[in-house]
Amino acid sequence: MFYVDQFGAVTDGKPNQFKDTENMLAYLKDLGVTTLYMLPFADSPMEDSGFDVKNPTDIRKDLGGKEQFESFIKKAKEQGFKIKADLVLNHFSEQHEWFQDILNGDESKINYFISTETMPEYQKYVDEKLGHIVEYKEDDGSVSKRRLIFPEISENHYRKVQVNGKDYYFYHTFYPFQLDINWQNPKVLYYNLETLNYWANLGIDIFRLDAIPYLIKEKGTNAENLEKTHEVIKLLSIYLQAVAPRTVMQAEACQLPKDVIPYFGTERKNTVIVNNREKDLKRTDEVQIAYNFPEMPALWATFITEDSSYFKKSVTDLPKIPDTASWATFLRVHDELTLEMVTPELRNLIYDSLAPKGAPFRKGYGVAGRMANFLDEDYQHINMAFSVLLSLPGIPIIYYGDEIGAKNNYENAQKNALTRKKLSKVKLLSFFDSRDINRGLLTKDAFYNASNENKSYSGKIYHSVQNMINLRTNIPALSRGSLTILDTDKHILAYIRSYKGEKYLIVNNLSNRKCIAEVDLPKDIILKGLKNQQTVTLTNILNNQEFKLKLSLKNNKTRLLMYSHSFVWLKLP
């Protein structure tokens, strides 16, 4: 995933356009990437890195506009890439034509947004589990208990606007310059269906639905995961399956596991015409992919403490998803490392460890920063983290620059804060967004130099990641196989990936010390490996190194010498 203007800049200090980023297609192909996820590129004043959309069916002029976009997509598709893009459905920029019409006195557009004529009375407090809460006393007597997503930036969820001499209060889940749209207005629904259709026709294969838990707001609720929100997602999914049956949707829903699972919906069968022949497609009736937010903080807790039990518990707690759906797995993205949906103990553990290496976000409910900084810029530790990511089930997502060990960019954060202050027409508690330290421009040379070097810091990370991606792509057990977690010492994370008789043993040393990894192998593996022998030779497919292991039916433990943050991917008999 990458920002078009920030990824592989041809000239240092000068943002790219689409035509410039075409130079990075060869790099991405060589790395083994299959899908290009371009972060928001729709028309935007860029106060929130493109998530403040001004015109959802136009492309930013600074990126080269529609002509360059279509050329980029064509060349990317010719090289076999799929295209993924954001669909921002919860809110629009204050510069969107609807809100501008309101500011110019058009009261008919007020119902296009969530608003009230009377500012509700409210109180604020911190809930240990939920974070910063604003509790509103509604005019019907109900109480709406809402999470304040940006407590360091906004006082509450409402922005006061005067229209024709009368005060209105417009609701915003995020920044005050991003006003939440009213999905219960049919004109808003039709407008967004047209947007979906527009981008599908331009070649988008995967739509990432931004912030979808918040689509519907009802008085007396927390305005998250409401039933009507799921009805909207189902409608979008059914429409998309009718007009672009090969295109799928991905949820960005940072919620508890029990609340994420419903966004997949239920499986249904569709009959479509492919090459003039009917074909049955089975897929879920909401989204087909969802970020695995429950797993991500567990992985970081495991890396920080060198204790595999955090990850093992997250796997045990994760509910089953439909067979035709998939998790999107990740370590870092463009946003903060969110700590919203974890226990207070786990939140404090991760925050206290990583905040000094990055920057606080949401007053303790998140941490901003690059993967490399969080792992002390230790290339071996970074590679071990990638070993875990790229050997687990799901669709792995890599954030641009992480594959070469890119570091925090505080200068970018300061620059963006100044830009936000200059552009903003509303008063914010702060213009600094700490997430901007894990964003920013990285040059084309930085990426290609890493790909052409083996011994540099960046090159060691790049080539390790490239090797693992290649193996994952060509070995179905690693991309599609089942997962069996093995009993080990807490400093070791070991599991087996299995698919149609092929099995691979993955062992990761979480610690920075040399150790003997004792791994409990299943009996069937031992029986198959013995075949009247006391030892079996396994090959580490990462480097073709052979391991001679002793096997015994009396003691099903096998022992491996593991160096600091080392990892092996062993093909089992």
Coordinates of C-alpha atoms in Angstrom, one line a residue:
M1 CA 0.0 0.0 0.0
F2 CA 1.3 3.4 -0.9
Y3 CA 0.6 7.1 -1.5
V4 CA 1.0 7.8 -5.2
D5 CA 2.8 11.1 -4.6
Q6 CA 5.1 9.8 -1.8
F7 CA 6.2 6.3 -3.2
G8 CA 9.3 6.3 -5.3
A9 CA 9.7 10.0 -5.9
V10 CA 11.7 10.6 -9.0
T11 CA 13.1 13.8 -7.6
D12 CA 14.0 14.1 -3.9
G13 CA 11.7 16.6 -2.2
K14 CA 9.2 16.7 -5.1
P15 CA 6.0 14.6 -4.9
N16 CA 5.2 12.2 -7.8
Q17 CA 2.4 12.2 -10.2
F18 CA 0.9 8.9 -11.6
K19 CA 3.3 9.1 -14.6
D20 CA 6.2 9.2 -12.2
T21 CA 5.0 6.3 -10.1
E22 CA 4.8 4.1 -13.3
N23 CA 8.6 3.9 -12.8
M24 CA 7.9 1.8 -9.6
L25 CA 5.9 -0.9 -11.4
A26 CA 9.1 -2.9 -12.3
Y27 CA 10.2 -2.7 -8.6
L28 CA 6.9 -3.9 -7.3
K29 CA 6.8 -6.8 -9.9
D30 CA 10.3 -7.8 -8.9
L31 CA 9.4 -7.7 -5.2
G32 CA 6.5 -10.1 -5.9
V33 CA 3.6 -7.7 -5.2
T34 CA 0.2 -8.8 -6.8
T35 CA -2.1 -6.0 -5.8
L36 CA -1.5 -2.2 -5.8
Y37 CA -3.3 -0.5 -3.0
M38 CA -3.1 3.2 -3.7
L39 CA -4.1 5.3 -0.7
P40 CA -6.7 8.1 -1.5
F41 CA -6.2 9.8 -4.8
A42 CA -9.7 11.3 -5.3
D43 CA -10.0 15.1 -5.4
S44 CA -9.2 16.5 -1.9
P45 CA -7.9 19.5 -0.2
M46 CA -5.5 17.1 1.6
E47 CA -6.2 18.1 5.2
D48 CA -6.4 14.5 6.2
S49 CA -4.1 12.8 3.6
G50 CA -6.9 12.4 1.1
F51 CA -9.5 11.0 3.3
D52 CA -11.2 14.4 3.2
V53 CA -12.8 13.9 -0.2
K54 CA -14.0 16.9 -2.1
N55 CA -15.2 15.2 -5.3
P56 CA -15.3 11.3 -5.1
T57 CA -15.4 10.9 -8.9
D58 CA -12.5 13.2 -9.7
I59 CA -8.8 12.7 -9.4
R60 CA -6.4 15.1 -7.7
K61 CA -4.8 17.5 -10.3
D62 CA -1.5 17.4 -8.4
L63 CA -1.4 13.6 -9.2
G64 CA -1.9 14.2 -12.9
G65 CA -5.7 13.9 -13.1
K66 CA -7.8 11.3 -14.9
E67 CA -5.6 11.0 -18.0
Q68 CA -2.5 10.0 -16.0
F69 CA -4.6 7.7 -13.7
E70 CA -6.0 5.8 -16.6
S71 CA -2.5 5.4 -18.2
F72 CA -1.1 4.1 -14.9
I73 CA -4.0 1.6 -14.4
K74 CA -3.6 0.3 -18.0
K75 CA 0.1 -0.3 -17.6
A76 CA -0.3 -1.9 -14.2
K77 CA -3.0 -4.2 -15.5
E78 CA -0.8 -5.2 -18.5
Q79 CA 1.8 -6.4 -15.9
G80 CA -0.8 -8.4 -14.1
F81 CA -1.4 -6.2 -11.0
K82 CA -4.8 -6.0 -9.4
I83 CA -5.9 -2.5 -8.2
K84 CA -7.3 -1.6 -4.8
A85 CA -8.6 1.8 -3.8
D86 CA -10.3 3.5 -0.9
L87 CA -14.0 4.3 -0.9
V88 CA -14.6 6.9 1.7
L89 CA -18.3 6.6 2.6
N90 CA -18.7 8.0 6.1
H91 CA -17.9 11.6 5.4
F92 CA -17.0 14.3 2.9
S93 CA -14.7 17.3 3.0
E94 CA -16.2 20.6 3.9
Q95 CA -15.2 21.6 0.4
H96 CA -17.6 19.1 -1.2
E97 CA -20.2 20.8 -3.3
W98 CA -23.1 19.8 -0.9
F99 CA -21.5 21.5 2.1
Q100 CA -20.5 24.5 0.0
D101 CA -24.1 24.9 -1.1
I102 CA -25.2 24.9 2.5
L103 CA -22.6 27.6 3.4
N104 CA -24.1 29.6 0.5
G105 CA -27.6 29.3 1.9
D106 CA -29.0 26.1 0.3
E107 CA -31.0 24.6 3.2
S108 CA -32.2 21.7 1.0
K109 CA -28.7 20.2 1.3
I110 CA -28.7 20.1 5.1
N111 CA -30.3 16.7 5.1
Y112 CA -27.4 15.3 3.1
F113 CA -25.4 15.4 6.3
I114 CA -26.0 14.4 9.9
S115 CA -27.1 17.5 11.8
T116 CA -29.3 19.0 14.5
E117 CA -30.7 22.4 15.2
T118 CA -29.9 22.2 18.9
M119 CA -26.6 21.3 20.4
P120 CA -27.1 18.4 22.8
E121 CA -26.0 18.8 26.4
Y122 CA -23.0 16.6 27.0
Q123 CA -20.4 15.3 29.4
K124 CA -16.9 13.9 28.7
Y125 CA -15.0 11.2 30.5
V126 CA -12.5 8.5 30.0
D127 CA -13.7 4.9 29.9
E128 CA -10.8 2.5 30.7
K129 CA -11.9 0.1 28.0
L130 CA -13.5 2.4 25.4
G131 CA -11.3 5.5 25.6
H132 CA -12.5 9.1 25.5
I133 CA -16.3 9.2 25.6
V134 CA -18.7 12.0 25.0
E135 CA -22.2 11.3 26.4
Y136 CA -25.0 13.3 24.8
K137 CA -28.4 13.9 26.2
E138 CA -30.7 13.8 23.2
D139 CA -33.9 15.8 22.6
D140 CA -36.0 12.5 22.9
G141 CA -34.6 11.8 26.3
S142 CA -32.2 9.1 25.2
V143 CA -28.4 9.2 25.9
S144 CA -25.9 8.7 23.1
K145 CA -22.6 7.4 24.3
R146 CA -20.0 8.1 21.6
R147 CA -16.3 7.5 21.4
L148 CA -14.3 10.6 20.6
I149 CA -11.8 9.4 18.0
F150 CA -9.5 12.4 18.0
P151 CA -9.6 13.7 21.6
E152 CA -6.5 15.8 21.0
I153 CA -8.1 17.6 18.1
S154 CA -11.8 17.9 18.8
E155 CA -13.8 18.9 21.8
N156 CA -16.9 16.9 20.7
H157 CA -18.6 15.6 17.6
Y158 CA -20.4 18.7 16.5
R159 CA -19.4 21.7 14.3
K160 CA -21.5 24.8 14.6
V161 CA -22.5 26.4 11.2
Q162 CA -24.8 29.3 10.6
V163 CA -27.1 29.0 7.5
N164 CA -29.3 32.0 6.6
G165 CA -28.9 33.4 10.1
K166 CA -29.8 30.1 11.9
D167 CA -27.5 27.8 13.8
Y168 CA -27.0 24.2 12.8
Y169 CA -24.7 21.6 14.4
F170 CA -23.1 19.2 11.9
Y171 CA -21.8 15.8 13.2
H172 CA -18.3 14.6 12.5
T173 CA -16.8 11.3 13.6
F174 CA -13.3 12.4 12.8
Y175 CA -12.0 15.9 11.9
P176 CA -14.5 18.9 12.0
F177 CA -13.7 19.5 8.3
Q178 CA -15.0 16.0 7.5
L179 CA -18.8 16.1 7.9
D180 CA -20.6 12.8 8.2
I181 CA -23.1 12.2 5.4
N182 CA -26.7 11.0 5.9
W183 CA -27.1 7.5 4.4
Q184 CA -30.8 7.5 5.2
N185 CA -31.3 10.2 2.5
P186 CA -32.0 8.3 -0.8
K187 CA -30.1 11.0 -2.8
V188 CA -27.0 10.2 -0.7
L189 CA -27.4 6.5 -1.4
Y190 CA -27.8 6.9 -5.2
Y191 CA -24.9 9.3 -5.3
N192 CA -22.6 6.8 -3.6
L193 CA -23.8 3.9 -5.9
E194 CA -22.9 6.0 -8.9
T195 CA -19.4 6.6 -7.3
L196 CA -19.0 2.8 -6.8
N197 CA -20.0 2.2 -10.4
Y198 CA -17.7 4.9 -11.7
W199 CA -14.5 3.4 -10.1
A200 CA -15.4 -0.2 -10.9
N201 CA -15.7 0.8 -14.6
L202 CA -12.2 2.4 -14.4
G203 CA -10.7 -0.9 -13.2
I204 CA -10.8 -1.0 -9.4
D205 CA -10.7 -4.7 -8.3
I206 CA -10.9 -4.2 -4.5
F207 CA -12.7 -1.4 -2.7
R208 CA -11.4 -0.7 0.8
L209 CA -14.5 0.7 2.7
D210 CA -13.1 3.3 5.0
A211 CA -14.5 3.7 8.5
I212 CA -17.7 1.6 7.8
P213 CA -18.8 0.9 11.4
Y214 CA -19.9 4.5 11.7
L215 CA -22.2 4.9 8.6
I216 CA -25.5 5.1 10.5
K217 CA -26.1 7.3 13.5
E218 CA -29.2 6.8 15.7
K219 CA -30.0 8.6 18.9
G220 CA -29.5 6.5 22.0
T221 CA -26.7 4.4 20.5
N222 CA -22.9 4.5 20.2
A223 CA -23.3 5.0 16.4
E224 CA -21.1 1.9 15.7
N225 CA -22.0 -1.4 14.0
L226 CA -25.7 -0.6 13.9
E227 CA -28.1 -3.0 12.0
K228 CA -28.8 -0.3 9.4
T229 CA -25.1 0.0 8.7
H230 CA -25.0 -3.6 7.8
E231 CA -28.1 -3.1 5.6
V232 CA -26.1 -0.3 3.7
I233 CA -23.1 -2.6 3.2
K234 CA -25.3 -5.4 1.9
L235 CA -26.9 -3.1 -0.5
L236 CA -23.5 -1.9 -1.8
S237 CA -22.3 -5.5 -2.0
I238 CA -25.4 -6.7 -4.0
Y239 CA -25.1 -3.7 -6.3
L240 CA -21.4 -4.3 -6.9
Q241 CA -21.9 -8.0 -7.6
A242 CA -24.5 -7.1 -10.2
V243 CA -22.5 -4.4 -12.1
A244 CA -18.9 -5.8 -11.4
P245 CA -19.1 -9.4 -10.2
R246 CA -15.3 -9.8 -10.1
T247 CA -14.8 -6.8 -7.8
V248 CA -14.8 -7.3 -4.1
M249 CA -15.0 -5.1 -0.9
Q250 CA -12.8 -4.9 2.1
A251 CA -13.8 -3.6 5.5
E252 CA -11.8 -1.2 7.6
A253 CA -13.6 -2.0 10.9
C254 CA -11.4 -1.5 14.0
Q255 CA -13.7 -3.4 16.3
L256 CA -13.8 -6.3 18.7
P257 CA -13.8 -9.7 16.9
K258 CA -17.5 -10.3 17.7
D259 CA -18.3 -7.0 15.9
V260 CA -15.9 -7.5 12.9
I261 CA -17.2 -10.9 11.9
P262 CA -20.8 -9.7 11.0
Y263 CA -19.3 -7.5 8.3
F264 CA -18.6 -10.6 6.2
G265 CA -22.3 -11.3 6.2
T266 CA -23.4 -14.8 4.9
E267 CA -22.4 -16.7 1.9
R268 CA -24.8 -16.6 -1.1
K269 CA -24.6 -18.0 -4.7
N270 CA -24.5 -15.7 -7.7
T271 CA -24.8 -16.8 -11.3
V272 CA -22.8 -14.6 -13.7
I273 CA -21.9 -14.7 -17.4
V274 CA -18.2 -15.3 -18.1
N275 CA -17.1 -15.8 -21.7
N276 CA -20.7 -16.2 -22.7
R277 CA -21.2 -19.1 -20.3
E278 CA -23.0 -19.1 -17.0
K279 CA -20.8 -19.6 -13.9
D280 CA -21.8 -19.9 -10.3
L281 CA -19.9 -17.7 -7.8
K282 CA -20.2 -18.2 -4.1
R283 CA -19.4 -15.2 -2.0
T284 CA -20.4 -13.3 1.1
D285 CA -23.2 -10.7 1.0
E286 CA -21.4 -8.0 2.8
V287 CA -17.6 -7.6 2.5
Q288 CA -15.3 -10.4 1.3
I289 CA -12.1 -9.2 3.0
A290 CA -11.6 -7.5 6.4
Y291 CA -8.5 -6.1 8.2
N292 CA -7.5 -8.5 11.0
F293 CA -7.5 -5.8 13.7
P294 CA -7.8 -8.4 16.5
E295 CA -4.6 -10.1 15.4
M296 CA -2.3 -7.1 14.8
P297 CA -1.9 -5.8 18.4
A298 CA -1.4 -9.4 19.6
L299 CA 1.5 -9.7 17.2
W300 CA 3.1 -6.6 18.5
A301 CA 2.7 -7.7 22.1
T302 CA 4.3 -10.9 21.1
F303 CA 7.3 -9.1 19.5
I304 CA 7.7 -6.7 22.4
T305 CA 7.6 -9.3 25.2
E306 CA 9.2 -12.1 23.3
D307 CA 6.2 -14.1 24.5
S308 CA 4.1 -16.1 21.9
S309 CA 1.2 -16.6 24.2
Y310 CA -0.3 -13.2 23.2
F311 CA -0.6 -14.3 19.6
K312 CA -1.7 -17.8 20.4
K313 CA -4.6 -16.4 22.5
S314 CA -5.7 -14.1 19.7
V315 CA -5.8 -17.1 17.3
T316 CA -7.9 -19.1 19.8
D317 CA -10.3 -16.1 20.4
L318 CA -10.8 -15.3 16.7
P319 CA -14.1 -16.6 15.4
K320 CA -14.3 -18.6 12.2
I321 CA -15.1 -16.6 9.0
P322 CA -16.9 -17.8 5.9
D323 CA -14.9 -20.1 3.6
T324 CA -15.1 -17.6 0.7
A325 CA -13.9 -14.7 2.8
S326 CA -10.4 -13.7 3.9
W327 CA -8.6 -11.7 6.5
A328 CA -6.2 -9.0 5.5
T329 CA -3.2 -9.3 7.7
F330 CA -0.7 -6.5 8.5
L331 CA 1.9 -5.2 10.9
R332 CA 1.7 -1.5 9.9
V333 CA -0.4 0.7 7.7
H334 CA -0.7 4.5 7.1
D335 CA -2.6 5.0 10.3
E336 CA -1.6 4.6 13.9
L337 CA -1.0 1.2 15.6
T338 CA -4.4 1.2 17.2
L339 CA -4.9 0.2 20.8
E340 CA -8.6 0.8 21.0
M341 CA -9.9 -2.8 21.2
V342 CA -7.5 -4.4 23.6
T343 CA -7.5 -4.9 27.3
P344 CA -6.1 -2.0 29.4
E345 CA -3.2 -4.1 30.4
L346 CA -2.2 -4.9 26.8
R347 CA -2.8 -1.3 25.8
N348 CA -0.4 -0.1 28.5
L349 CA 2.2 -2.7 27.6
I350 CA 2.3 -1.8 23.9
Y351 CA 2.0 1.9 24.4
D352 CA 4.8 2.1 27.1
S353 CA 7.1 0.1 24.9
L354 CA 6.5 1.8 21.5
A355 CA 5.5 5.4 22.2
P356 CA 9.1 6.4 23.0
K357 CA 10.1 5.0 19.6
G358 CA 7.3 6.8 17.7
A359 CA 4.7 9.3 18.9
P360 CA 1.5 9.1 21.0
F361 CA -1.9 9.1 19.3
R362 CA -5.4 9.4 20.8
K363 CA -3.9 10.1 24.2
G364 CA -2.7 6.6 24.8
Y365 CA -5.2 4.7 22.7
G366 CA -2.8 4.4 19.8
V367 CA 0.9 4.8 18.8
A368 CA 2.2 6.3 15.5
G369 CA 5.5 5.2 14.0
R370 CA 7.3 3.1 11.4
M371 CA 7.8 -0.7 11.8
A372 CA 11.6 -0.3 11.6
N373 CA 11.6 2.2 14.6
F374 CA 9.3 -0.1 16.6
L375 CA 11.8 -2.9 16.1
D376 CA 14.9 -0.8 16.9
E377 CA 16.1 -0.6 13.3
D378 CA 17.4 -4.2 13.7
Y379 CA 17.2 -5.8 10.3
Q380 CA 17.1 -9.3 11.7
H381 CA 14.3 -8.4 14.0
I382 CA 12.4 -6.8 11.1
N383 CA 12.9 -9.9 8.9
M384 CA 11.6 -12.1 11.7
A385 CA 8.5 -10.0 12.0
F386 CA 8.0 -10.3 8.2
S387 CA 8.5 -14.1 8.5
V388 CA 5.5 -14.2 10.8
L389 CA 3.4 -12.0 8.6
L390 CA 4.2 -13.8 5.4
S391 CA 3.7 -17.3 6.7
L392 CA 0.3 -16.8 8.4
P393 CA -3.1 -17.3 6.7
G394 CA -4.8 -14.3 5.1
I395 CA -3.8 -11.7 2.6
P396 CA -0.6 -9.9 3.8
I397 CA -0.4 -6.2 3.3
I398 CA 2.9 -4.4 3.3
Y399 CA 3.1 -0.6 3.8
Y400 CA 5.4 1.1 1.4
G401 CA 8.9 1.5 2.8
D402 CA 8.6 -1.2 5.5
E403 CA 10.2 -3.7 3.1
I404 CA 13.4 -1.5 3.0
G405 CA 13.4 -0.5 6.7
A406 CA 12.1 3.1 6.2
K407 CA 12.2 5.2 9.4
N408 CA 10.0 7.8 11.1
N409 CA 9.6 11.1 9.3
Y410 CA 9.1 13.8 11.9
E411 CA 9.7 16.5 9.3
N412 CA 6.8 15.3 7.3
A413 CA 4.5 15.5 10.4
Q414 CA 5.6 19.1 11.1
K415 CA 5.1 20.1 7.5
N416 CA 1.6 18.6 7.3
A417 CA 0.6 20.3 10.6
L418 CA 1.6 23.7 9.1
T419 CA -0.4 22.9 6.0
R420 CA -3.4 21.8 8.0
K421 CA -3.3 25.1 10.0
K422 CA -3.1 27.1 6.9
L423 CA -6.0 25.4 5.2
S424 CA -8.3 24.9 8.1
K425 CA -11.4 27.0 8.4
V426 CA -12.3 25.6 11.8
K427 CA -10.6 25.8 15.1
L428 CA -8.9 22.6 16.2
L429 CA -7.4 21.8 19.6
S430 CA -4.2 20.8 17.7
F431 CA -3.1 20.7 14.0
F432 CA -0.5 18.1 14.6
D433 CA -1.4 14.5 13.5
S434 CA 1.3 12.1 14.8
R435 CA 0.3 9.5 12.2
D436 CA 2.2 11.7 9.7
I437 CA 5.5 10.5 11.1
N438 CA 4.9 7.1 9.4
R439 CA 4.1 8.8 6.1
G440 CA 6.1 10.9 3.8
L441 CA 8.2 10.9 0.6
L442 CA 10.6 8.1 -0.2
T443 CA 12.7 8.3 -3.3
K444 CA 12.8 5.9 -6.2
D445 CA 16.6 5.5 -5.6
A446 CA 15.9 4.3 -2.0
F447 CA 13.8 1.4 -3.3
Y448 CA 15.9 0.4 -6.3
N449 CA 19.2 0.7 -4.4
A450 CA 17.8 -1.7 -1.8
S451 CA 16.7 -4.2 -4.6
N452 CA 20.2 -4.0 -6.1
E453 CA 22.2 -4.5 -2.9
N454 CA 22.5 -7.5 -0.6
K455 CA 24.6 -6.3 2.2
S456 CA 23.2 -2.9 3.1
Y457 CA 20.6 -2.5 5.9
S458 CA 17.8 -1.9 3.4
G459 CA 19.0 -4.5 1.0
K460 CA 19.0 -7.2 3.7
I461 CA 15.4 -6.5 4.5
Y462 CA 14.3 -6.2 0.9
H463 CA 15.8 -9.5 -0.3
S464 CA 14.6 -11.4 2.7
V465 CA 11.0 -10.1 2.1
Q466 CA 11.3 -10.7 -1.6
N467 CA 12.3 -14.3 -1.0
M468 CA 9.4 -15.0 1.4
I469 CA 6.9 -13.4 -0.9
N470 CA 8.1 -15.6 -3.8
L471 CA 7.8 -18.8 -1.7
R472 CA 4.4 -17.8 -0.4
T473 CA 3.2 -17.1 -3.9
N474 CA 4.4 -20.5 -5.3
I475 CA 3.5 -22.8 -2.3
P476 CA -0.2 -23.1 -1.8
A477 CA 0.3 -24.4 1.8
L478 CA 1.7 -21.0 2.8
S479 CA -1.0 -18.9 1.1
R480 CA -4.1 -21.1 1.5
G481 CA -3.2 -23.8 4.0
S482 CA -4.6 -24.5 7.5
L483 CA -2.8 -23.3 10.6
T484 CA -1.9 -25.5 13.5
I485 CA -0.2 -23.8 16.5
L486 CA 2.4 -25.9 18.2
D487 CA 3.4 -26.1 21.9
T488 CA 6.8 -24.4 22.5
D489 CA 8.7 -22.4 24.9
K490 CA 7.2 -18.9 25.2
H491 CA 10.1 -17.3 23.3
I492 CA 9.4 -19.5 20.2
L493 CA 6.4 -19.1 17.9
A494 CA 5.9 -22.2 15.8
Y495 CA 3.1 -23.6 13.7
I496 CA 2.4 -25.8 10.7
R497 CA 0.8 -24.8 7.5
S498 CA -1.0 -27.6 5.6
Y499 CA -2.7 -27.9 2.3
K500 CA -3.6 -31.1 0.3
G501 CA -0.9 -33.2 2.0
E502 CA 1.9 -30.6 1.9
K503 CA 3.1 -29.4 5.3
Y504 CA 5.5 -26.7 6.4
L505 CA 6.9 -26.1 9.8
I506 CA 7.5 -22.4 10.6
V507 CA 9.7 -21.6 13.6
N508 CA 10.4 -18.0 14.8
N509 CA 12.8 -17.1 17.6
L510 CA 11.1 -14.1 19.2
S511 CA 14.1 -13.4 21.5
N512 CA 17.4 -11.6 20.9
R513 CA 19.3 -14.6 22.3
K514 CA 20.5 -17.9 20.9
C515 CA 18.4 -20.7 22.1
I516 CA 17.3 -24.3 21.6
A517 CA 13.8 -24.3 20.3
E518 CA 11.8 -27.4 21.5
V519 CA 8.8 -27.9 19.3
D520 CA 6.1 -30.5 19.9
L521 CA 5.4 -32.1 16.6
P522 CA 2.1 -33.9 15.9
K523 CA 2.3 -37.7 16.1
D524 CA 1.3 -38.1 12.4
I525 CA 4.3 -36.0 11.3
I526 CA 6.7 -38.1 13.5
L527 CA 5.3 -41.4 12.2
K528 CA 5.6 -40.2 8.6
G529 CA 9.1 -38.9 9.2
L530 CA 10.4 -41.9 11.0
K531 CA 10.0 -44.7 8.5
N532 CA 12.3 -46.9 10.6
Q533 CA 14.8 -44.0 11.0
Q534 CA 15.8 -42.2 14.2
T535 CA 16.5 -39.0 12.3
V536 CA 14.9 -37.0 9.5
T537 CA 16.5 -34.3 7.3
L538 CA 14.3 -31.3 6.7
T539 CA 15.1 -28.5 4.3
N540 CA 14.7 -24.8 5.2
I541 CA 13.1 -23.5 2.0
L542 CA 14.3 -20.0 2.8
N543 CA 18.0 -20.9 2.0
N544 CA 18.0 -24.6 1.3
Q545 CA 19.9 -25.3 4.5
E546 CA 19.4 -28.8 5.8
F547 CA 18.4 -29.7 9.4
K548 CA 19.0 -33.2 10.7
L549 CA 16.4 -33.7 13.4
K550 CA 16.0 -36.6 15.9
L551 CA 12.5 -38.0 16.2
S552 CA 11.0 -40.3 18.8
L553 CA 7.5 -41.7 19.4
K554 CA 8.3 -41.5 23.2
N555 CA 9.1 -37.9 23.1
N556 CA 7.5 -35.9 20.2
K557 CA 9.7 -32.9 20.8
T558 CA 12.2 -31.9 18.1
R559 CA 15.0 -29.4 18.9
L560 CA 16.4 -26.7 16.7
L561 CA 19.3 -24.3 17.4
M562 CA 17.9 -20.8 16.8
Y563 CA 20.0 -17.7 16.7
S564 CA 18.8 -14.2 17.8
H565 CA 15.5 -13.4 15.9
S566 CA 16.1 -16.2 13.5
F567 CA 13.4 -18.1 11.6
V568 CA 13.1 -21.2 9.5
W569 CA 10.5 -22.5 7.1
L570 CA 10.9 -26.3 7.0
K571 CA 9.3 -28.6 4.5
L572 CA 7.9 -31.6 6.4
P573 CA 7.8 -35.2 5.0

